Amino acid sequence: MLKVTRTEIIYILMVLSFSNIYAQQCQQYQPIRITTEITLDGKLTESEWQLASPITDFMEIGPTSGANPTEKTEARMLYDDDYLYVGIHCFDSDSSGLVRFFMDRDFSLGNDDGISVQLDTYNDKSNGVMFVTNTLSARFDAEVSSNGDGFNENFNTFWDANTVVDSTGYTTEFRIPFSSLRFEQKEKTVMGFRFARIIKRKNELITYPRCDITLNNLVTNVSQEAEMVFSDLKTRKPIYFTPYIIGDFSQKNNLNSSGTNYVSTNNSFIRKYYSKNESFDKVLSNIGADLKFGITKNFTLNLTLNTDFAQAEADGRIINLSKYAINLPEKRTFFLESENYLNFSIGTNTQLFNSRNIGSENSNIVPIIGGLRITGKQNGWAVGALSMQTTDVKAENVVAQNFGVVRLRKYYGRFGSYFGGIATNRISTDSNSISNQTFAVDALHHFNDKWTAGFGAGVTYDNNVSRNLGKNTLINLFVGKNVSEGCSYGFNLEHVGTNFNPAMGFINEKDYGLTSINAKKRKKITNSKSLNFWSINSTFEYRWKLQSQLTETKLVNLGAELSWNKGSKLGIAPFNYKEDLLFSNWELNNHITVPSAYYHMNATNVNFY
């Protein structure tokens, strides 16, 4: 006869209890598969919506972290062969108080009432896409990377949303084509998802699913997303073909040599000098096309011919009052798509691939003959490859060049850790004047959602620079803890050699070593109805030149901040001390020059928002 002691019974019950809790936490949402058409009217009147299980267990992020929201939110999801439908009813006890201003695409976030849907389509716990809309049905989309720390708001894809406001609040319907998403085709496809809602007049931000309130970037956090399962979901291989033709006309009126009359000079259709025949060259120079299609279920090929950037947004005006170069953001659509697949950033201000180097040199526009890009992800491997060919501009002594880059990442673990590498090649194709290659490896390990450590190392080879392994390398080490409540820490160590020259990337300075340490404590104020958080922070940075061993910069900052539940903030930085060595005279303009010297600076700052 089997005898079971009282202690063993208690142990078994504890195991079953914890198993049940774990099963509830890991339960996956099952969107309802439908065959009927859903009208995107923001009303959720179709009977299929009532078949879907409602998601209601939202959590307040702020101002009271972890509390139940003051307004109820219900979310449901459906899907068919072509679309994912998300219906969200945002109840509001005072719908007349909704804040609604913006109607433009990629509107400014955080100023309107609205709702967001974030999808981790590969369920890699690190990367995703975010879709945001407000009560005026404006749309904003972005790529999220590095478990929410990376945010590419220049990303755009195809999707729709419609919102209707009534006495109970507002209802939003999202329609997201599966052809706009990338995922691995399986019998059961698992994706992560997160919702976030802002109730602007209350300064209240809520999210689903519930998670540790001390985590950073709770709105964009990927590793703690809930999961949903699709059955027999088929990937699409869309083909997008975009031809173009452009034209221009200009007329200049100049005084003749005698000053008695104006002489008109007309010019139409720019030339890129692909051909010596002027008429034929004007035709070639002003037509082109882009082609995008899926070569497999997980990989996409983009082709471009005589790439046109006529619709690219102009750069914003930036006044640079530092001694370091500024890396302006990419604005051209062709390079923005799948940007994260090719991105490789190590150190404080270094990018080993910077697409702005393609098509521009010495402030001159350089015509791009064409190119291709392949991006995709399978079995945890993220792959990106690109090759672009430019023509020469003889008037500006710019030679024809080929730009090539290959980027690999292997993701592992449940927090989006990865290791990978990159290789770039920039060579002149009609001479031997340019030959530059970069090779680098990197690794990012998340111990959990708070502690992270990383490593990056790269080396460059340039036909115009002598080779010396120590001088041609960059090495970066960092470790840190990042939380929204509690103590955060960061340590960074960097070495950039004298001859390190990533010709396809961006680096604002060479020949330096850098050590930086930062610490911060942020605490919730629990015994006040109006105050929210207090925080204190400190930063120490030491930067020196490798060759001369001269100190370049010393920086020590101490600060504190107090925030209110309504959103106001008071910041005080009583001690900001900096020593900075200017190695040569710095000409701000023709009339102002800062002489080379070692400068000592003190500052005290107070700001209120």
Coordinates of C-alpha atoms in Angstrom, one line a residue:
M1 CA 0.0 0.0 0.0
L2 CA 1.4 3.4 -1.0
K3 CA 1.6 5.9 1.8
V4 CA 1.8 9.6 1.2
T5 CA 2.9 11.9 4.0
R6 CA 1.3 15.2 4.8
T7 CA 4.5 17.0 3.7
E8 CA 4.4 15.2 0.3
I9 CA 0.8 16.2 -0.2
I10 CA 1.5 19.9 0.5
Y11 CA 4.5 19.7 -1.9
I12 CA 2.3 18.1 -4.7
L13 CA -0.4 20.8 -4.2
M14 CA 2.3 23.5 -4.4
V15 CA 3.7 22.1 -7.6
L16 CA 0.2 21.8 -9.2
S17 CA -0.6 25.4 -8.0
F18 CA 2.6 26.9 -9.6
S19 CA 2.0 24.8 -12.7
N20 CA -1.5 26.2 -13.0
I21 CA -0.2 29.8 -12.6
Y22 CA 2.5 29.2 -15.1
A23 CA 0.0 27.8 -17.6
Q24 CA -2.2 30.8 -17.2
Q25 CA 0.7 33.2 -17.7
C26 CA 1.8 31.3 -20.8
Q27 CA -1.6 30.9 -22.3
Q28 CA -1.6 32.0 -25.9
Y29 CA -4.4 34.1 -27.5
Q30 CA -6.3 32.5 -30.3
P31 CA -7.6 34.9 -32.9
I32 CA -10.7 33.7 -34.6
R33 CA -10.3 32.7 -38.3
I34 CA -13.1 34.0 -40.5
T35 CA -14.2 33.7 -44.1
T36 CA -16.6 36.6 -44.3
E37 CA -15.6 40.2 -45.1
I38 CA -15.0 42.7 -42.4
T39 CA -16.0 46.3 -43.2
L40 CA -13.4 48.7 -41.9
D41 CA -15.9 51.2 -40.4
G42 CA -14.7 51.4 -36.7
K43 CA -18.0 50.0 -35.4
L44 CA -17.4 46.2 -34.7
T45 CA -21.0 45.4 -35.7
E46 CA -20.2 42.1 -37.5
S47 CA -21.1 39.1 -35.5
E48 CA -17.6 37.6 -35.9
W49 CA -16.3 40.2 -33.4
Q50 CA -18.5 38.7 -30.7
L51 CA -16.9 35.3 -31.2
A52 CA -13.4 36.6 -30.4
S53 CA -12.3 36.5 -26.8
P54 CA -12.0 40.0 -25.3
I55 CA -8.7 41.2 -23.9
T56 CA -9.4 43.5 -20.9
D57 CA -6.6 43.0 -18.4
F58 CA -4.7 46.2 -19.2
M59 CA -2.1 47.7 -16.7
E60 CA -1.4 51.3 -16.0
I61 CA 2.2 52.4 -16.8
G62 CA 1.7 55.9 -15.5
P63 CA 1.1 57.9 -13.5
T64 CA 0.4 55.0 -11.1
S65 CA 2.6 52.2 -12.3
G66 CA 0.9 48.7 -12.0
A67 CA -2.5 50.0 -11.1
N68 CA -5.7 49.1 -12.8
P69 CA -6.6 51.7 -15.5
T70 CA -9.2 54.3 -14.8
E71 CA -11.0 53.6 -18.0
K72 CA -11.9 50.1 -19.5
T73 CA -10.4 48.8 -22.7
E74 CA -11.5 45.8 -24.7
A75 CA -9.5 44.3 -27.6
R76 CA -10.4 41.5 -30.0
M77 CA -8.6 40.0 -33.0
L78 CA -9.8 38.2 -36.1
Y79 CA -7.9 37.1 -39.2
D80 CA -8.5 35.6 -42.7
D81 CA -6.2 34.6 -45.5
D82 CA -5.2 38.1 -46.2
Y83 CA -5.6 40.4 -43.1
L84 CA -5.2 40.6 -39.4
Y85 CA -8.1 42.6 -37.9
V86 CA -7.8 44.2 -34.5
G87 CA -10.8 45.8 -32.9
I88 CA -10.4 47.8 -29.8
H89 CA -13.2 49.6 -27.8
C90 CA -11.7 52.3 -25.6
F91 CA -14.4 53.2 -23.1
D92 CA -14.3 56.7 -21.7
S93 CA -16.5 58.3 -19.0
D94 CA -16.1 61.7 -20.7
S95 CA -15.8 61.2 -24.5
S96 CA -16.2 64.9 -25.0
G97 CA -12.8 65.3 -23.2
L98 CA -10.9 63.3 -25.8
V99 CA -7.8 65.2 -27.1
R100 CA -7.6 65.0 -30.9
F101 CA -5.4 67.3 -33.0
F102 CA -3.4 65.5 -35.7
M103 CA -4.5 64.0 -39.0
D104 CA -1.2 63.7 -40.8
R105 CA 0.7 60.5 -41.6
D106 CA 3.4 59.7 -38.9
F107 CA 1.9 62.3 -36.6
S108 CA 3.6 63.3 -33.3
L109 CA 3.1 60.7 -30.7
G110 CA 1.9 61.4 -27.1
N111 CA -0.2 64.4 -27.9
D112 CA -3.6 62.8 -28.7
D113 CA -5.8 60.1 -27.3
G114 CA -5.0 56.9 -29.2
I115 CA -4.1 53.2 -29.3
S116 CA -1.2 51.2 -30.7
V117 CA -0.7 47.6 -31.8
Q118 CA 2.8 46.1 -31.7
L119 CA 3.6 42.8 -33.4
D120 CA 6.7 40.6 -32.9
T121 CA 6.1 38.7 -36.2
Y122 CA 9.1 36.3 -35.8
N123 CA 8.5 35.9 -32.0
D124 CA 12.2 36.6 -31.5
K125 CA 11.6 38.7 -28.4
S126 CA 13.6 41.6 -29.8
N127 CA 12.2 43.1 -33.0
G128 CA 8.7 44.2 -34.1
V129 CA 6.5 46.6 -36.0
M130 CA 4.2 49.1 -34.4
F131 CA 0.9 50.5 -35.7
V132 CA -0.6 53.6 -34.0
T133 CA -3.7 55.6 -34.7
N134 CA -5.7 58.3 -32.9
T135 CA -9.3 59.2 -32.7
L136 CA -9.1 61.0 -36.1
S137 CA -7.8 57.8 -37.8
A138 CA -4.4 59.3 -38.5
R139 CA -1.7 56.6 -38.9
F140 CA 1.8 56.2 -37.5
D141 CA 4.0 53.1 -38.0
A142 CA 7.5 52.2 -37.0
E143 CA 10.1 49.4 -36.7
V144 CA 11.1 48.4 -33.2
S145 CA 14.4 46.7 -32.5
S146 CA 16.7 45.9 -29.6
N147 CA 13.8 44.9 -27.3
G148 CA 12.2 48.4 -27.6
D149 CA 15.4 50.5 -27.4
G150 CA 15.6 50.9 -31.2
F151 CA 12.8 52.9 -32.9
N152 CA 12.8 53.6 -36.7
E153 CA 9.8 56.0 -37.2
N154 CA 10.8 56.5 -40.9
F155 CA 9.5 53.0 -41.6
N156 CA 6.2 52.9 -43.7
T157 CA 4.1 50.0 -44.9
F158 CA 0.6 49.3 -46.1
W159 CA -2.2 49.1 -43.5
D160 CA -5.4 50.9 -42.5
A161 CA -7.3 52.0 -39.4
N162 CA -10.7 53.6 -38.8
T163 CA -12.0 55.1 -35.5
V164 CA -15.5 56.2 -34.5
V165 CA -16.2 58.3 -31.4
D166 CA -19.5 57.9 -29.5
S167 CA -20.9 58.5 -26.0
T168 CA -19.1 55.5 -24.6
G169 CA -15.7 56.5 -25.8
Y170 CA -14.2 55.4 -29.2
T171 CA -13.8 52.2 -31.2
T172 CA -10.8 51.5 -33.5
E173 CA -10.5 48.9 -36.2
F174 CA -7.1 48.0 -37.6
R175 CA -6.7 46.1 -40.9
I176 CA -3.1 44.9 -41.3
P177 CA -2.3 42.9 -44.5
F178 CA -0.1 39.8 -43.9
S179 CA 1.7 40.8 -47.0
S180 CA 3.0 43.8 -45.1
L181 CA 4.4 41.5 -42.4
R182 CA 7.4 39.1 -42.4
F183 CA 7.1 35.8 -40.5
E184 CA 8.1 32.2 -40.8
Q185 CA 5.4 30.0 -42.5
K186 CA 4.5 27.1 -40.3
E187 CA 1.5 25.0 -39.4
K188 CA 1.2 27.0 -36.2
T189 CA 2.6 30.5 -36.5
V190 CA 3.3 32.3 -33.2
M191 CA 3.6 36.0 -33.0
G192 CA 4.1 38.3 -30.0
F193 CA 1.7 41.3 -29.5
R194 CA 1.4 44.3 -27.2
F195 CA -1.3 47.0 -27.0
A196 CA -0.9 50.5 -25.5
R197 CA -3.4 53.3 -25.0
I198 CA -3.0 56.9 -23.9
I199 CA -5.7 58.9 -22.1
K200 CA -4.3 62.3 -22.7
R201 CA -6.3 64.5 -20.4
K202 CA -5.4 62.3 -17.4
N203 CA -1.8 61.8 -18.5
E204 CA -2.5 58.1 -18.3
L205 CA -0.7 55.4 -20.2
I206 CA -1.8 51.8 -20.1
T207 CA -0.6 48.6 -21.8
Y208 CA -1.3 44.9 -22.3
P209 CA 0.0 42.5 -21.2
R210 CA 0.8 43.1 -17.6
C211 CA 4.5 42.9 -16.8
D212 CA 7.2 44.0 -14.4
I213 CA 6.5 47.8 -13.8
T214 CA 10.2 48.5 -13.3
L215 CA 11.1 47.6 -16.8
N216 CA 12.2 50.3 -19.2
N217 CA 10.3 51.1 -22.4
L218 CA 7.1 49.4 -21.3
V219 CA 5.2 50.7 -24.4
T220 CA 7.7 49.2 -26.9
N221 CA 9.0 46.3 -24.8
V222 CA 9.1 43.1 -27.0
S223 CA 10.4 40.3 -24.8
Q224 CA 7.4 40.5 -22.4
E225 CA 4.7 40.6 -25.2
A226 CA 1.8 38.2 -25.1
E227 CA 1.6 35.5 -27.7
M228 CA -1.0 34.6 -30.3
V229 CA -1.3 31.6 -32.6
F230 CA -2.4 31.5 -36.2
S231 CA -3.2 28.2 -37.9
D232 CA -2.0 27.4 -41.4
L233 CA -1.1 31.0 -42.1
K234 CA 0.3 31.5 -45.6
T235 CA 2.9 34.1 -46.4
R236 CA 2.3 36.1 -49.5
K237 CA 4.9 37.0 -52.1
P238 CA 3.7 40.4 -53.2
I239 CA 5.1 42.1 -56.3
Y240 CA 5.4 45.9 -56.2
F241 CA 6.5 47.6 -59.4
T242 CA 6.9 51.4 -59.4
P243 CA 8.0 53.0 -62.6
Y244 CA 8.7 56.7 -62.8
I245 CA 9.4 59.5 -65.2
I246 CA 10.4 63.0 -64.2
G247 CA 10.8 66.3 -66.0
D248 CA 11.9 69.8 -65.2
F249 CA 12.1 73.1 -66.9
S250 CA 14.1 76.2 -66.0
Q251 CA 14.7 79.6 -67.6
K252 CA 17.4 82.1 -66.7
N253 CA 17.4 85.7 -67.9
N254 CA 20.8 87.4 -67.9
L255 CA 21.9 90.9 -69.0
N256 CA 23.9 91.0 -72.2
S257 CA 27.4 92.4 -72.3
S258 CA 26.2 95.9 -73.2
G259 CA 23.6 95.9 -70.4
T260 CA 20.8 96.8 -72.8
N261 CA 18.7 93.7 -72.9
Y262 CA 18.1 90.3 -71.3
V263 CA 19.1 87.0 -72.9
S264 CA 17.0 84.0 -72.0
T265 CA 18.6 80.6 -71.5
N266 CA 16.2 77.6 -71.3
N267 CA 17.0 74.1 -69.8
S268 CA 14.8 71.1 -69.5
F269 CA 15.3 67.5 -68.4
I270 CA 18.5 67.1 -66.3
R271 CA 21.3 65.0 -67.6
K272 CA 23.2 62.3 -65.7
Y273 CA 25.6 61.7 -68.7
Y274 CA 24.9 58.0 -69.2
S275 CA 25.3 58.6 -72.9
K276 CA 27.1 61.1 -75.1
N277 CA 24.0 61.6 -77.2
E278 CA 22.2 64.4 -75.4
S279 CA 18.6 63.5 -76.5
F280 CA 19.1 59.8 -75.6
D281 CA 20.8 60.7 -72.3
K282 CA 17.9 62.9 -71.3
V283 CA 15.5 60.0 -71.8
L284 CA 17.8 57.6 -69.8
S285 CA 18.4 60.1 -67.1
N286 CA 14.7 60.7 -66.3
I287 CA 13.1 57.3 -66.3
G288 CA 13.6 54.5 -63.8
A289 CA 11.8 51.9 -61.7
D290 CA 11.7 50.0 -58.4
L291 CA 10.7 46.4 -58.0
K292 CA 10.0 44.5 -54.8
F293 CA 9.0 40.8 -54.6
G294 CA 9.3 37.8 -52.3
I295 CA 11.9 35.3 -53.6
T296 CA 11.0 32.8 -50.9
K297 CA 8.5 32.8 -48.0
N298 CA 11.0 34.5 -45.7
F299 CA 13.3 36.6 -48.0
T300 CA 12.5 39.7 -50.1
L301 CA 14.4 41.1 -53.0
N302 CA 14.4 44.8 -53.9
L303 CA 15.7 46.0 -57.3
T304 CA 16.2 49.6 -58.3
L305 CA 17.2 51.2 -61.6
N306 CA 18.2 54.8 -62.0
T307 CA 17.0 55.4 -58.4
D308 CA 14.9 58.5 -58.0
F309 CA 14.9 60.5 -54.7
A310 CA 12.8 63.4 -55.9
Q311 CA 10.2 62.8 -53.1
A312 CA 12.7 62.4 -50.3
E313 CA 12.1 64.7 -47.4
A314 CA 14.6 67.6 -47.0
D315 CA 17.0 67.5 -44.0
G316 CA 16.0 69.7 -41.1
R317 CA 18.3 72.6 -40.3
I318 CA 20.7 71.8 -37.5
I319 CA 23.0 74.2 -35.8
N320 CA 26.1 72.2 -34.7
L321 CA 27.9 73.9 -31.8
S322 CA 30.1 70.9 -31.0
K323 CA 33.5 70.1 -32.4
Y324 CA 32.2 66.7 -33.7
A325 CA 30.4 65.9 -37.0
I326 CA 26.7 65.2 -37.0
N327 CA 25.2 62.1 -38.7
L328 CA 22.0 63.2 -40.4
P329 CA 19.2 60.6 -40.6
E330 CA 18.3 58.8 -43.8
K331 CA 15.2 60.1 -45.5
R332 CA 15.1 58.1 -48.8
T333 CA 12.4 55.5 -48.9
F334 CA 14.5 52.8 -50.7
F335 CA 17.1 52.8 -47.9
L336 CA 14.6 53.2 -45.0
E337 CA 12.9 49.9 -45.8
S338 CA 14.4 47.0 -43.8
E339 CA 16.9 49.4 -42.4
N340 CA 17.4 47.3 -39.2
Y341 CA 18.6 44.3 -41.3
L342 CA 21.7 46.3 -42.3
N343 CA 22.3 48.4 -39.2
F344 CA 25.5 47.9 -37.3
S345 CA 26.3 50.4 -34.5
I346 CA 29.1 49.9 -32.0
G347 CA 30.5 52.5 -29.7
T348 CA 29.0 55.9 -28.9
N349 CA 28.8 57.5 -32.3
T350 CA 29.9 54.9 -34.9
Q351 CA 27.9 53.3 -37.7
L352 CA 29.7 50.8 -39.9
F353 CA 27.1 51.1 -42.6
N354 CA 25.6 54.5 -43.3
S355 CA 23.4 54.6 -46.4
R356 CA 23.8 58.4 -46.7
N357 CA 27.2 57.8 -48.2
I358 CA 25.5 56.3 -51.3
G359 CA 24.5 58.9 -53.8
S360 CA 26.3 61.8 -52.2
E361 CA 29.9 62.8 -52.0
N362 CA 31.6 66.1 -51.0
S363 CA 28.1 67.8 -50.9
N364 CA 27.4 66.7 -54.5
I365 CA 24.5 64.5 -55.7
V366 CA 25.9 61.4 -57.4
P367 CA 23.5 59.5 -59.7
I368 CA 22.8 55.9 -58.7
I369 CA 22.7 53.6 -61.7
G370 CA 20.9 50.8 -59.8
G371 CA 21.2 48.2 -57.2
L372 CA 19.7 45.3 -55.2
R373 CA 18.9 44.4 -51.6
I374 CA 18.0 41.0 -50.1
T375 CA 16.6 40.9 -46.5
G376 CA 14.9 38.2 -44.5
K377 CA 14.9 36.0 -41.4
Q378 CA 14.8 32.2 -40.9
N379 CA 15.6 29.9 -38.0
G380 CA 16.8 32.8 -35.9
W381 CA 19.2 34.1 -38.5
A382 CA 18.5 37.7 -39.8
V383 CA 20.2 38.4 -43.1
G384 CA 20.7 41.6 -45.0
A385 CA 22.7 42.2 -48.2
L386 CA 22.9 45.3 -50.5
S387 CA 24.9 46.3 -53.6
M388 CA 24.6 49.7 -55.3
Q389 CA 26.4 51.2 -58.3
T390 CA 26.9 54.9 -58.8
T391 CA 28.2 56.7 -61.9
D392 CA 31.0 59.2 -62.1
V393 CA 30.6 63.0 -62.0
K394 CA 33.6 64.3 -63.9
A395 CA 32.9 67.9 -63.3
E396 CA 33.3 67.3 -59.5
N397 CA 36.1 64.7 -59.8
V398 CA 33.8 62.0 -58.4
V399 CA 34.6 58.5 -59.7
A400 CA 32.1 55.7 -60.3
Q401 CA 31.8 53.4 -57.2
N402 CA 30.2 50.2 -56.0
F403 CA 28.9 49.9 -52.5
G404 CA 28.4 46.5 -51.0
V405 CA 27.4 45.3 -47.5
V406 CA 26.4 42.0 -45.9
R407 CA 25.0 41.8 -42.3
L408 CA 24.2 38.7 -40.3
R409 CA 22.7 38.2 -36.9
K410 CA 21.8 35.0 -35.0
Y411 CA 19.2 35.5 -32.3
Y412 CA 19.0 33.2 -29.2
G413 CA 17.3 33.1 -25.8
R414 CA 14.0 34.5 -24.6
F415 CA 15.2 38.1 -24.3
G416 CA 16.4 38.9 -27.9
S417 CA 20.1 38.3 -27.4
Y418 CA 22.2 37.9 -30.6
F419 CA 25.7 37.6 -32.1
G420 CA 26.6 38.6 -35.6
G421 CA 28.9 40.4 -38.0
I422 CA 29.2 42.7 -41.0
A423 CA 31.3 43.2 -44.0
T424 CA 31.4 46.3 -46.2
N425 CA 33.2 47.0 -49.5
R426 CA 33.5 50.4 -51.2
I427 CA 35.5 50.4 -54.4
S428 CA 35.9 52.6 -57.4
T429 CA 34.9 50.7 -60.6
D430 CA 36.7 52.8 -63.2
S431 CA 40.0 53.5 -61.3
N432 CA 42.0 52.3 -58.3
S433 CA 41.5 55.4 -56.3
I434 CA 39.1 54.0 -53.7
S435 CA 39.3 50.6 -52.1
N436 CA 38.0 50.3 -48.5
Q437 CA 36.7 47.3 -46.6
T438 CA 35.3 46.9 -43.1
F439 CA 34.9 43.7 -41.1
A440 CA 33.3 43.6 -37.7
V441 CA 31.6 41.3 -35.2
D442 CA 29.3 42.1 -32.3
A443 CA 27.3 40.4 -29.6
L444 CA 24.5 41.5 -27.3
H445 CA 23.4 39.4 -24.4
H446 CA 20.4 40.1 -22.3
F447 CA 20.7 38.3 -18.9
N448 CA 17.1 39.4 -18.3
D449 CA 15.0 42.4 -19.2
K450 CA 17.1 44.6 -17.0
W451 CA 20.8 43.6 -17.3
T452 CA 22.6 43.7 -20.7
A453 CA 26.2 43.3 -21.8
G454 CA 27.7 43.8 -25.3
F455 CA 30.8 43.6 -27.3
G456 CA 31.8 45.0 -30.7
A457 CA 35.1 44.9 -32.6
G458 CA 35.9 46.0 -36.1
V459 CA 38.9 46.5 -38.5
T460 CA 39.2 48.5 -41.7
Y461 CA 41.4 48.2 -44.7
D462 CA 42.1 51.1 -47.0
N463 CA 44.4 51.4 -49.9
N464 CA 45.2 55.0 -48.9
V465 CA 46.0 54.2 -45.3
S466 CA 48.9 52.2 -43.9
R467 CA 47.9 48.9 -42.3
N468 CA 48.5 48.6 -38.6
L469 CA 46.2 46.2 -36.6
G470 CA 46.2 48.4 -33.5
K471 CA 45.6 51.6 -35.4
N472 CA 43.0 50.2 -37.8
T473 CA 40.6 48.8 -35.1
L474 CA 37.6 49.8 -33.0
I475 CA 36.7 47.9 -29.8
N476 CA 33.8 48.6 -27.6
L477 CA 32.6 46.9 -24.3
F478 CA 29.6 47.8 -22.3
V479 CA 27.4 46.5 -19.5
G480 CA 24.4 48.1 -17.9
K481 CA 21.1 47.8 -16.1
N482 CA 18.2 49.9 -17.3
V483 CA 14.9 50.2 -15.4
S484 CA 12.1 52.7 -15.2
E485 CA 11.9 52.4 -11.4
G486 CA 14.8 51.6 -9.1
C487 CA 18.6 51.8 -9.8
S488 CA 20.1 51.9 -13.3
Y489 CA 23.8 51.6 -14.2
G490 CA 26.0 51.8 -17.2
F491 CA 29.6 51.3 -18.0
N492 CA 31.2 51.8 -21.5
L493 CA 34.8 51.3 -22.6
E494 CA 35.8 52.2 -26.2
H495 CA 39.0 52.3 -28.3
V496 CA 39.1 53.8 -31.8
G497 CA 42.4 53.6 -33.7
T498 CA 44.1 56.4 -35.5
N499 CA 43.6 54.9 -38.9
F500 CA 40.1 53.4 -38.4
N501 CA 38.3 54.5 -41.5
P502 CA 34.9 52.9 -42.3
A503 CA 34.3 54.6 -45.7
M504 CA 30.7 53.2 -45.9
G505 CA 29.9 54.2 -42.4
F506 CA 30.0 57.2 -40.1
I507 CA 32.4 58.1 -37.3
N508 CA 32.7 61.5 -35.7
E509 CA 36.3 61.1 -34.5
K510 CA 39.3 58.8 -34.6
D511 CA 42.3 58.2 -32.3
Y512 CA 40.7 58.2 -28.9
G513 CA 39.9 56.1 -25.9
L514 CA 36.7 56.6 -23.9
T515 CA 35.5 55.4 -20.5
S516 CA 32.0 56.4 -19.2
I517 CA 30.0 55.5 -16.1
N518 CA 26.5 56.5 -15.3
A519 CA 24.1 55.8 -12.5
K520 CA 20.5 56.7 -11.8
K521 CA 17.9 56.0 -9.1
R522 CA 14.2 56.7 -9.8
K523 CA 11.6 56.1 -7.1
K524 CA 7.8 56.3 -6.9
I525 CA 6.4 58.7 -4.4
T526 CA 3.6 56.7 -2.8
N527 CA 2.3 59.1 -0.1
S528 CA 1.4 62.0 -2.3
K529 CA -1.7 62.5 -4.5
S530 CA 0.0 65.0 -6.9
L531 CA 3.7 64.0 -7.0
N532 CA 4.7 61.0 -9.1
F533 CA 8.5 60.2 -9.2
W534 CA 11.8 61.6 -7.9
S535 CA 15.1 60.7 -9.4
I536 CA 18.8 61.4 -9.1
N537 CA 21.5 60.8 -11.7
S538 CA 25.2 61.1 -12.2
T539 CA 27.5 60.8 -15.2
F540 CA 31.3 60.5 -15.4
E541 CA 33.2 60.5 -18.8
Y542 CA 36.9 60.5 -19.5
R543 CA 38.2 60.7 -23.1
W544 CA 41.8 60.8 -24.2
K545 CA 43.9 60.7 -27.4
L546 CA 45.7 57.4 -28.0
Q547 CA 48.8 58.7 -29.8
S548 CA 49.6 61.7 -27.7
Q549 CA 48.0 60.4 -24.5
L550 CA 46.6 63.9 -23.9
T551 CA 43.3 64.2 -22.0
E552 CA 40.6 65.4 -24.4
T553 CA 37.5 65.6 -22.2
K554 CA 36.6 65.1 -18.6
L555 CA 32.9 65.4 -17.7
V556 CA 31.1 65.1 -14.4
N557 CA 27.3 65.7 -14.1
L558 CA 25.0 65.5 -11.1
G559 CA 21.2 66.0 -11.4
A560 CA 17.8 65.4 -9.9
E561 CA 14.2 65.5 -11.2
L562 CA 10.8 65.6 -9.7
S563 CA 7.6 64.7 -11.7
W564 CA 3.9 65.2 -11.1
N565 CA 1.0 62.9 -11.9
K566 CA -0.3 65.5 -14.4
G567 CA 2.9 65.3 -16.4
S568 CA 4.9 68.4 -15.1
K569 CA 8.6 67.9 -14.4
L570 CA 11.2 70.0 -12.5
G571 CA 14.8 69.3 -13.3
I572 CA 17.8 70.5 -11.3
A573 CA 21.5 70.0 -12.3
P574 CA 23.5 71.8 -9.6
F575 CA 26.8 70.5 -10.8
N576 CA 27.9 70.2 -14.4
Y577 CA 31.7 70.3 -14.8
K578 CA 33.6 69.8 -18.0
E579 CA 37.2 70.0 -19.2
D580 CA 37.7 70.1 -22.9
L581 CA 40.8 70.3 -25.0
L582 CA 40.5 72.0 -28.4
F583 CA 43.5 70.8 -30.4
S584 CA 43.2 73.5 -33.2
N585 CA 41.4 76.8 -33.8
W586 CA 37.7 76.2 -34.4
E587 CA 36.2 78.5 -37.0
L588 CA 32.5 78.8 -36.4
N589 CA 32.1 81.2 -39.3
N590 CA 34.2 83.9 -41.0
H591 CA 34.0 86.2 -38.0
I592 CA 34.1 83.9 -35.0
T593 CA 37.0 81.6 -34.1
V594 CA 37.4 79.7 -30.9
P595 CA 41.2 79.5 -30.2
S596 CA 42.8 76.1 -29.4
A597 CA 43.2 75.8 -25.6
Y598 CA 42.2 73.6 -22.6
Y599 CA 38.8 74.9 -21.4
H600 CA 37.2 74.5 -17.9
M601 CA 33.5 74.9 -17.7
N602 CA 31.0 74.9 -14.9
A603 CA 27.2 75.1 -15.2
T604 CA 24.1 74.9 -13.1
N605 CA 20.8 74.2 -14.8
V606 CA 17.2 74.4 -13.7
N607 CA 14.3 73.6 -16.0
F608 CA 10.6 73.2 -15.6
Y609 CA 8.3 71.5 -18.1

